[in-house]
Amino acid sequence: MARGAAVVGAGGLIGSAVMFIVGTVRMGKRGGDCTDGCLPGYDAVEGWATGLGVVGFLAAVFALIAAGAGTSAVRGRWLPVLLVAGILAALWPARAVQQSMEGPVYAVGWRADEDRPDTTEGLGNWHAGDTVVRARADGLSAFDTRDGDERWTWTAPARHQICAMSVRTVGGVGLVGIGRHDKPCAKVAAVRLDTGKEVWRQAIAADEYPFARTGRIALADTTAVVIEDTAVRGLTAGGGTQRWARKLAEDCEALAVDTSAARALVVEECRPDILEDAATHRLIALDAATGEELWATELPTETDADALSILSTEPAVIRLTESDVRGTDAVLAFDTSGRAGAHIRLEGPDGRLPFADEPGSTTVRRARPLFTTPDTLVTALGVPGETSAQWVAAFRLDDGRRLWMRRVPQPVDSVAERPDGRVAVLSSVSYDDARIWLLDPRTGRDTGTPLPVTGRRIPVGSDMELLPGRAGFVVANRESEYGKPPFFQIR
């Protein structure tokens, strides 16, 4: 009896060793490039697999020797039965113990259907409630954030392309600009995000504008604000009829507009001689409902703008790069009365802010690895000597002082604010090695262990946006090549 129990016990050790070895291999595959401890609990599981493997082998040898010296029943047909019984009996409890040793991870959940053709690029995206919407040249596609199923599509009119997109959506409605090939972006359409139905469409005077430009249209709570050649116009959000118009001076044009719930910010450029680079700029705050000027601030420029974008309306934060190489090349912040605050150089002593719009890019709502709070800019940061941004930093908006700076071991793909106020950072090296970090917005310190993202071929790309939800994240992916879906879930 004792010798039979020894054989069963040896089988149990062998079964446990097999289960821990299988767990080690599985965790190694899930960990991708960092199999030497990338996943929480990997080292412990690997150690137990090694120990149980050695002990199980020695126990099996001694048990078999002991059984060989025992009764004929144990030596005969019952020997393999007892050994297999011990192995099978140990598998489930060994698996349970092994799983309890694994740490928490994020896993890739649903993936939206891939774009066709796979050379398609996303122009921008919206996130409204349980719907995410992707804009591409030929129209919009909406997906359910609960399962990734496509809800609806909206197709641009024949021979027209999407050439602009509002940052905000209001009441389940978003704005898109549409135009013909190599022609001005001369129409605006409002589209419902729950059904894909077009609410209204309006022509705008944009004869002299280039085809695509970010920041051309915006949506406040009750007003759609659009840039035209000679004016900034406010349209009713519900019907597209004119509510107000603000005429521009003869030598001036509006370069960008964005809105909050009740306010519109407009950047105006004035050039007395169109053939010269000399230019002045103003940042103007308007009441979105009436078009009344709330305040106007001269910007620190002398030449025309090479790159410009409004990063936030409340607080007012813009990015401006002059054509003069010694001119302004910075993020500029302003208080509620338009008084200048932070002046954070794009290439400064702390590093390089990596969210500049690409010259000539057709993207109409670019994903940027940054966000603002009422008093802080949180952004990815690249430092000299590194080819990618591997830092996250926070800057005060009143004076530009850096509050903290934190290195992340992998290139930063996206930075977003969680509903609880924490900083979420998505970083990745390749399609099988990605992590999510959750940082304290006041200090940059970890608020928990950085967790790896697991799954078969994590579909990370070079231009992604992290959209935090109530549970987990939805990731918007601009790229479509190599099987990358427009959206996928991390939970």
Coordinates of C-alpha atoms in Angstrom, one line a residue:
M1 CA 0.0 0.0 0.0
A2 CA 2.8 2.4 0.9
R3 CA 4.6 1.7 -2.3
G4 CA 1.4 2.3 -4.3
A5 CA 0.9 5.6 -2.6
A6 CA 4.5 6.6 -3.4
V7 CA 3.8 5.9 -7.1
V8 CA 0.6 8.1 -7.0
G9 CA 2.5 10.8 -5.2
A10 CA 5.2 10.7 -7.8
G11 CA 2.6 11.1 -10.5
G12 CA 1.1 14.0 -8.6
L13 CA 4.5 15.8 -8.6
I14 CA 5.0 15.0 -12.3
G15 CA 1.5 16.4 -13.1
S16 CA 2.1 19.5 -11.1
A17 CA 5.5 20.0 -12.8
V18 CA 3.8 19.6 -16.3
M19 CA 1.1 22.2 -15.4
F20 CA 3.6 24.7 -14.2
I21 CA 5.9 24.2 -17.2
V22 CA 2.8 24.7 -19.5
G23 CA 2.0 27.9 -17.5
T24 CA 5.5 29.2 -17.9
V25 CA 5.4 28.6 -21.7
R26 CA 2.0 30.2 -22.0
M27 CA 3.0 33.2 -19.9
G28 CA 6.2 33.5 -21.9
K29 CA 4.2 33.7 -25.2
R30 CA 1.8 36.2 -23.7
G31 CA 4.7 38.3 -22.5
G32 CA 6.1 38.6 -26.0
D33 CA 9.7 40.1 -26.2
C34 CA 10.0 40.3 -22.4
T35 CA 9.7 36.6 -21.4
D36 CA 12.2 37.0 -18.5
G37 CA 9.7 38.3 -16.1
C38 CA 7.5 40.7 -18.2
L39 CA 4.2 39.3 -16.9
P40 CA 3.5 39.7 -13.2
G41 CA 4.1 36.3 -11.5
Y42 CA 6.2 34.9 -14.3
D43 CA 9.4 34.5 -12.3
A44 CA 7.5 32.7 -9.5
V45 CA 5.7 30.3 -11.9
E46 CA 9.0 29.6 -13.7
G47 CA 10.7 28.8 -10.4
W48 CA 8.0 26.4 -9.3
A49 CA 8.1 24.7 -12.7
T50 CA 11.8 24.2 -12.4
G51 CA 11.6 22.9 -8.8
L52 CA 8.7 20.6 -9.4
G53 CA 10.3 19.3 -12.5
V54 CA 13.5 18.3 -10.7
V55 CA 11.6 17.0 -7.6
G56 CA 9.0 15.2 -9.7
F57 CA 11.7 13.4 -11.8
L58 CA 13.6 12.3 -8.7
A59 CA 10.4 11.2 -6.9
A60 CA 9.3 9.2 -9.9
V61 CA 12.7 7.4 -10.1
F62 CA 12.6 6.5 -6.4
A63 CA 8.9 5.5 -6.5
L64 CA 9.5 3.3 -9.5
I65 CA 12.5 1.6 -7.7
A66 CA 10.4 1.2 -4.6
A67 CA 7.5 -0.2 -6.6
G68 CA 9.8 -2.6 -8.4
A69 CA 10.8 -4.1 -5.0
G70 CA 7.2 -4.4 -3.9
T71 CA 4.3 -6.8 -4.7
S72 CA 3.7 -8.1 -8.1
A73 CA 0.4 -6.2 -8.3
V74 CA 2.2 -2.9 -7.9
R75 CA 4.9 -4.0 -10.3
G76 CA 2.4 -5.2 -12.9
R77 CA -0.5 -3.6 -14.6
W78 CA -1.3 -1.3 -11.7
L79 CA 2.0 0.6 -11.9
P80 CA 1.0 2.8 -15.0
V81 CA -2.5 3.2 -13.7
L82 CA -1.4 4.5 -10.3
L83 CA 1.2 6.8 -12.0
V84 CA -1.4 8.2 -14.5
A85 CA -4.0 8.6 -11.7
G86 CA -1.5 10.7 -9.7
I87 CA -0.7 12.9 -12.7
L88 CA -4.4 13.5 -13.5
A89 CA -5.4 14.1 -9.9
A90 CA -2.7 16.9 -9.6
L91 CA -3.5 18.8 -12.8
W92 CA -6.5 20.8 -11.7
P93 CA -5.2 21.9 -8.2
A94 CA -1.8 22.6 -9.8
R95 CA -3.5 24.8 -12.4
A96 CA -5.5 26.6 -9.8
V97 CA -2.3 27.3 -7.7
Q98 CA -0.4 28.4 -10.8
Q99 CA -3.2 30.8 -11.9
S100 CA -3.3 32.3 -8.4
M101 CA 0.4 33.1 -8.7
E102 CA -0.1 35.1 -12.0
G103 CA -0.4 38.8 -11.5
P104 CA -3.1 41.0 -13.1
V105 CA -2.8 41.9 -16.8
Y106 CA -4.6 43.8 -19.5
A107 CA -5.9 41.7 -22.4
V108 CA -6.9 42.6 -25.9
G109 CA -10.6 42.1 -26.2
W110 CA -12.7 42.7 -29.3
R111 CA -11.2 44.1 -32.5
A112 CA -13.2 46.0 -35.1
D113 CA -13.3 44.7 -38.6
E114 CA -10.2 45.8 -40.6
D115 CA -10.5 48.5 -43.2
R116 CA -10.5 47.6 -46.8
P117 CA -8.3 48.3 -48.7
D118 CA -5.6 47.9 -46.0
T119 CA -3.9 51.1 -47.3
T120 CA -6.7 53.2 -45.9
E121 CA -5.7 55.7 -43.3
G122 CA -7.9 57.1 -40.5
L123 CA -8.3 60.8 -40.6
G124 CA -9.7 61.2 -37.1
N125 CA -12.0 59.7 -34.6
W126 CA -14.8 60.5 -32.1
H127 CA -15.7 58.8 -28.9
A128 CA -19.3 59.4 -27.7
G129 CA -20.9 57.2 -25.0
D130 CA -20.8 53.6 -26.2
T131 CA -19.9 54.5 -29.8
V132 CA -16.6 55.2 -31.4
V133 CA -16.5 56.7 -34.9
R134 CA -13.7 56.6 -37.5
A135 CA -13.3 59.1 -40.3
R136 CA -11.6 58.1 -43.5
A137 CA -11.6 59.8 -46.9
D138 CA -14.8 58.3 -48.1
G139 CA -16.9 58.6 -45.0
L140 CA -17.5 57.6 -41.4
S141 CA -17.9 54.2 -39.7
A142 CA -19.2 53.7 -36.2
F143 CA -18.5 50.8 -33.8
D144 CA -20.1 49.6 -30.5
T145 CA -17.6 49.9 -27.6
R146 CA -19.1 46.9 -25.9
D147 CA -18.4 44.3 -28.6
G148 CA -16.7 46.1 -31.6
D149 CA -19.6 45.4 -34.0
E150 CA -20.1 48.0 -36.7
R151 CA -23.2 50.0 -36.1
W152 CA -23.5 52.2 -39.2
T153 CA -21.6 53.8 -42.0
W154 CA -22.0 57.3 -43.6
T155 CA -20.7 57.8 -47.1
A156 CA -19.5 61.1 -48.4
P157 CA -21.3 62.4 -51.5
A158 CA -20.0 61.1 -54.8
R159 CA -16.5 62.4 -55.7
H160 CA -16.3 64.2 -52.3
Q161 CA -13.9 63.5 -49.4
I162 CA -13.8 64.3 -45.8
C163 CA -11.5 67.3 -45.3
A164 CA -12.3 68.6 -41.8
M165 CA -13.7 67.3 -38.6
S166 CA -14.9 68.9 -35.3
V167 CA -13.0 68.0 -32.1
R168 CA -16.1 68.0 -30.0
T169 CA -19.4 66.2 -30.5
V170 CA -22.5 67.5 -28.8
G171 CA -25.7 65.7 -28.1
G172 CA -24.6 62.7 -30.2
V173 CA -23.8 64.9 -33.3
G174 CA -20.5 65.6 -35.0
L175 CA -19.4 67.9 -37.8
V176 CA -17.5 67.0 -40.9
G177 CA -16.2 69.1 -43.8
I178 CA -16.4 67.7 -47.3
G179 CA -14.9 68.8 -50.6
R180 CA -14.0 67.5 -54.1
H181 CA -10.6 66.4 -55.1
D182 CA -8.0 69.2 -55.1
K183 CA -10.9 71.7 -54.4
P184 CA -11.8 73.7 -51.3
C185 CA -13.3 72.2 -48.3
A186 CA -16.6 74.0 -49.1
K187 CA -19.4 72.0 -47.3
V188 CA -20.2 71.2 -43.7
A189 CA -22.4 68.3 -42.6
A190 CA -23.8 67.4 -39.2
V191 CA -24.1 63.6 -38.6
R192 CA -25.9 61.8 -35.8
L193 CA -23.5 59.4 -34.1
D194 CA -26.2 56.9 -32.9
T195 CA -27.6 56.3 -36.4
G196 CA -25.3 57.8 -39.0
K197 CA -28.1 60.0 -40.3
E198 CA -27.2 63.3 -41.8
V199 CA -28.9 66.1 -39.8
W200 CA -28.1 69.0 -42.2
R201 CA -25.6 70.1 -44.8
Q202 CA -24.5 73.6 -45.5
A203 CA -22.2 75.2 -48.1
I204 CA -19.5 77.6 -46.9
A205 CA -17.4 80.2 -48.7
A206 CA -14.0 78.6 -48.8
D207 CA -12.9 79.3 -52.4
E208 CA -9.3 80.3 -51.4
Y209 CA -8.6 77.6 -48.8
P210 CA -6.4 74.6 -49.4
F211 CA -8.3 71.3 -49.5
A212 CA -7.5 70.0 -46.0
R213 CA -6.7 71.8 -42.9
T214 CA -7.1 70.9 -39.2
G215 CA -9.2 73.2 -37.1
R216 CA -11.5 74.5 -39.8
I217 CA -14.8 73.7 -38.1
A218 CA -15.9 73.3 -34.5
L219 CA -19.1 72.6 -32.5
A220 CA -20.2 74.3 -29.3
D221 CA -23.3 73.3 -27.4
T222 CA -25.7 75.3 -29.6
T223 CA -23.5 76.6 -32.4
A224 CA -21.4 75.3 -35.2
V225 CA -18.5 77.6 -35.9
V226 CA -16.8 77.5 -39.3
I227 CA -14.0 79.4 -40.9
E228 CA -14.6 81.0 -44.3
D229 CA -12.4 83.0 -46.6
T230 CA -13.5 86.4 -45.3
A231 CA -15.4 85.7 -42.1
V232 CA -16.0 83.4 -39.2
R233 CA -19.6 82.2 -39.1
G234 CA -21.8 80.7 -36.4
L235 CA -24.5 78.3 -37.5
T236 CA -27.3 76.8 -35.4
A237 CA -26.1 73.4 -34.3
G238 CA -29.6 71.9 -34.9
G239 CA -30.2 73.1 -38.4
G240 CA -27.2 74.8 -39.9
T241 CA -28.8 78.2 -40.4
Q242 CA -26.7 81.3 -39.8
R243 CA -26.7 82.7 -36.3
W244 CA -24.0 85.3 -36.6
A245 CA -21.0 86.3 -38.8
R246 CA -17.8 88.0 -37.9
K247 CA -16.1 89.6 -40.9
L248 CA -12.3 89.6 -41.2
A249 CA -10.1 92.5 -42.1
E250 CA -9.1 92.6 -45.8
D251 CA -5.5 91.5 -45.1
C252 CA -6.4 88.9 -42.4
E253 CA -7.6 85.3 -42.4
A254 CA -8.7 82.9 -39.7
L255 CA -6.2 80.0 -39.4
A256 CA -7.9 77.8 -36.8
V257 CA -11.0 77.6 -34.6
D258 CA -12.1 75.4 -31.7
T259 CA -14.9 75.5 -29.2
S260 CA -15.8 74.6 -25.7
A261 CA -19.5 74.4 -24.6
A262 CA -20.0 78.2 -24.8
R263 CA -16.8 79.7 -26.2
A264 CA -15.0 79.8 -29.5
L265 CA -11.2 80.4 -29.9
V266 CA -10.0 81.8 -33.2
V267 CA -6.4 82.4 -34.3
E268 CA -6.2 85.2 -36.8
E269 CA -3.2 86.0 -39.1
C270 CA -2.8 89.4 -40.7
R271 CA -0.3 89.9 -43.6
P272 CA -0.2 93.4 -45.1
D273 CA 1.8 92.1 -48.1
I274 CA 0.8 88.6 -49.2
L275 CA 4.2 88.2 -50.9
E276 CA 6.1 88.8 -47.7
D277 CA 6.5 86.5 -44.7
A278 CA 5.8 89.4 -42.2
A279 CA 2.7 88.7 -40.2
T280 CA 1.0 89.3 -36.9
H281 CA -1.4 87.0 -35.1
R282 CA -4.1 87.3 -32.5
L283 CA -5.9 84.8 -30.4
I284 CA -9.6 85.8 -30.1
A285 CA -12.2 84.5 -27.7
L286 CA -15.8 84.7 -28.9
D287 CA -19.2 84.0 -27.3
A288 CA -20.2 80.9 -29.3
A289 CA -23.9 81.8 -29.2
T290 CA -23.6 85.4 -30.3
G291 CA -20.2 85.9 -31.9
E292 CA -19.5 88.7 -29.4
E293 CA -15.7 89.2 -28.8
L294 CA -14.8 88.4 -25.2
W295 CA -11.1 89.2 -25.4
A296 CA -8.3 89.3 -27.9
T297 CA -4.6 88.8 -27.3
E298 CA -1.6 89.6 -29.6
L299 CA 0.6 86.6 -30.1
P300 CA 4.5 86.9 -30.0
T301 CA 5.0 86.6 -33.8
E302 CA 6.6 88.6 -36.6
T303 CA 6.3 86.1 -39.5
D304 CA 3.6 83.8 -40.8
A305 CA 2.7 80.5 -39.1
D306 CA 4.2 77.3 -40.5
A307 CA 2.2 75.2 -38.0
L308 CA -0.7 76.0 -35.8
S309 CA -3.2 74.1 -33.7
I310 CA -5.5 74.8 -30.8
L311 CA -4.8 72.2 -28.2
S312 CA -7.5 73.2 -25.7
T313 CA -10.2 75.9 -25.5
E314 CA -10.8 75.9 -21.8
P315 CA -8.0 76.4 -20.7
A316 CA -6.9 78.3 -23.8
V317 CA -3.7 76.5 -25.1
I318 CA -2.3 76.6 -28.6
R319 CA 0.7 75.3 -30.4
L320 CA 2.4 77.9 -32.8
T321 CA 5.5 77.6 -35.0
E322 CA 6.6 80.6 -37.1
S323 CA 8.4 80.4 -40.4
D324 CA 11.3 82.3 -38.8
V325 CA 13.6 79.7 -37.4
R326 CA 14.3 82.1 -34.5
G327 CA 10.7 82.9 -34.0
T328 CA 8.0 81.3 -31.7
D329 CA 8.0 77.6 -31.7
A330 CA 6.1 76.7 -28.5
V331 CA 3.0 75.8 -26.7
L332 CA 1.3 79.0 -25.4
A333 CA -1.3 79.1 -22.6
F334 CA -3.6 82.0 -21.6
D335 CA -5.9 82.6 -18.6
T336 CA -9.6 83.3 -18.6
S337 CA -9.1 86.9 -19.6
G338 CA -6.6 86.2 -22.4
R339 CA -3.5 87.1 -20.4
A340 CA -0.4 85.2 -21.5
G341 CA 0.7 82.3 -19.3
A342 CA 3.0 79.4 -20.1
H343 CA 5.5 79.6 -23.0
I344 CA 6.7 76.0 -23.3
R345 CA 9.2 75.6 -26.2
L346 CA 8.6 72.6 -28.4
E347 CA 12.4 72.0 -28.4
G348 CA 13.5 73.1 -24.9
P349 CA 15.8 72.1 -22.0
D350 CA 13.4 69.4 -20.9
G351 CA 13.2 67.7 -24.3
R352 CA 11.0 67.7 -27.5
L353 CA 7.2 67.7 -27.4
P354 CA 6.3 65.1 -30.0
F355 CA 2.8 66.2 -31.0
A356 CA 3.5 68.6 -33.9
D357 CA 1.3 68.2 -36.9
E358 CA 3.1 66.7 -39.9
P359 CA 3.6 69.1 -42.8
G360 CA 1.3 68.1 -45.6
S361 CA -0.6 65.6 -43.5
T362 CA -4.2 65.0 -44.6
T363 CA -5.2 64.1 -41.0
V364 CA -8.1 66.3 -40.0
R365 CA -8.2 65.3 -36.3
R366 CA -4.7 64.2 -35.3
A367 CA -4.2 62.0 -32.2
R368 CA -1.8 63.7 -29.9
P369 CA -0.1 62.1 -26.8
L370 CA -1.2 64.9 -24.4
F371 CA -4.1 66.3 -22.5
T372 CA -4.8 69.4 -20.4
T373 CA -6.4 70.0 -17.1
P374 CA -7.5 73.4 -15.8
D375 CA -3.9 74.2 -14.7
T376 CA -1.7 71.5 -16.2
L377 CA -0.4 70.2 -19.6
V378 CA 0.5 66.5 -19.4
T379 CA 2.4 65.3 -22.5
A380 CA 4.8 62.7 -23.9
L381 CA 8.3 64.0 -24.2
G382 CA 11.4 63.0 -26.1
V383 CA 14.9 63.8 -24.8
P384 CA 18.2 64.2 -26.8
G385 CA 19.8 60.9 -27.6
E386 CA 16.6 58.9 -27.8
T387 CA 14.8 58.2 -31.1
S388 CA 11.4 58.1 -29.6
A389 CA 9.5 59.8 -26.8
Q390 CA 9.9 57.6 -23.7
W391 CA 9.1 60.3 -21.1
V392 CA 5.9 61.7 -19.7
A393 CA 5.9 65.2 -18.2
A394 CA 3.5 67.7 -16.6
F395 CA 3.9 71.5 -17.0
R396 CA 2.0 74.3 -15.2
L397 CA -0.1 76.4 -17.6
D398 CA 0.3 79.7 -15.7
D399 CA 4.1 79.9 -15.9
G400 CA 5.3 76.8 -17.9
R401 CA 7.2 75.3 -14.9
R402 CA 7.7 71.6 -15.1
L403 CA 6.0 69.8 -12.3
W404 CA 7.4 66.3 -12.9
M405 CA 9.0 64.2 -15.5
R406 CA 8.8 60.4 -15.6
R407 CA 10.6 57.9 -17.9
V408 CA 8.7 55.0 -19.3
P409 CA 10.9 52.1 -20.5
Q410 CA 9.0 51.8 -23.8
P411 CA 8.1 54.4 -26.5
V412 CA 5.0 56.3 -25.5
D413 CA 2.1 55.8 -27.9
S414 CA -0.6 57.7 -26.2
V415 CA -1.3 59.7 -23.0
A416 CA -4.9 60.2 -21.8
E417 CA -6.8 61.2 -18.7
R418 CA -8.7 58.5 -16.9
P419 CA -12.2 59.3 -15.5
D420 CA -10.7 59.2 -12.0
G421 CA -8.1 61.8 -13.0
R422 CA -5.1 59.5 -13.3
V423 CA -2.7 59.7 -16.2
A424 CA -3.0 56.6 -18.5
V425 CA 0.0 55.9 -20.7
L426 CA 0.0 53.3 -23.5
S427 CA 3.5 52.3 -24.5
S428 CA 4.7 49.6 -26.8
V429 CA 7.8 48.2 -28.6
S430 CA 6.2 45.8 -31.0
Y431 CA 2.9 43.9 -31.7
D432 CA 3.7 41.5 -28.8
D433 CA 5.0 43.9 -26.2
A434 CA 2.8 46.7 -24.8
R435 CA 2.0 48.0 -21.4
I436 CA -0.3 50.5 -19.7
W437 CA 0.9 52.7 -16.9
L438 CA -1.3 54.6 -14.5
L439 CA 0.3 57.7 -12.9
D440 CA -0.5 60.2 -10.3
P441 CA -1.2 63.5 -12.1
R442 CA 0.4 65.5 -9.3
T443 CA 3.7 63.6 -9.0
G444 CA 4.0 61.2 -12.0
R445 CA 4.4 58.3 -9.6
D446 CA 2.9 54.9 -10.3
T447 CA -0.5 54.4 -8.8
G448 CA -0.2 50.6 -9.3
T449 CA 2.0 48.1 -11.0
P450 CA 2.5 48.8 -14.8
L451 CA 0.5 46.0 -16.4
P452 CA 1.4 44.3 -19.7
V453 CA -1.2 44.0 -22.5
T454 CA -1.6 40.4 -23.6
G455 CA -3.1 38.8 -26.6
R456 CA -2.3 37.3 -30.0
R457 CA -0.6 40.0 -32.0
I458 CA -1.4 43.2 -30.2
P459 CA -2.4 45.5 -33.1
V460 CA -0.4 48.5 -32.0
G461 CA 0.6 51.1 -34.6
S462 CA 2.6 54.4 -34.9
D463 CA -0.4 56.7 -34.5
M464 CA -2.8 55.7 -31.8
E465 CA -5.2 57.3 -29.4
L466 CA -6.1 55.9 -26.0
L467 CA -9.8 56.4 -25.2
P468 CA -10.4 55.6 -21.5
G469 CA -13.8 54.2 -20.7
R470 CA -15.6 53.1 -17.5
A471 CA -13.9 49.7 -17.7
G472 CA -10.7 49.4 -19.7
F473 CA -9.8 51.3 -22.8
V474 CA -10.6 51.5 -26.5
V475 CA -7.6 52.3 -28.7
A476 CA -8.1 54.2 -32.0
N477 CA -5.6 53.1 -34.6
R478 CA -4.9 55.4 -37.6
E479 CA -3.1 52.7 -39.6
S480 CA -4.7 49.8 -41.5
E481 CA -1.8 47.9 -42.8
Y482 CA -0.7 44.5 -41.5
G483 CA -4.0 43.6 -40.0
K484 CA -4.4 46.7 -37.7
P485 CA -8.1 47.3 -36.9
P486 CA -9.5 50.9 -36.7
F487 CA -10.4 50.2 -33.0
F488 CA -9.6 47.5 -30.5
Q489 CA -10.3 47.0 -26.8
I490 CA -8.0 46.7 -23.9
R491 CA -9.6 45.5 -20.7

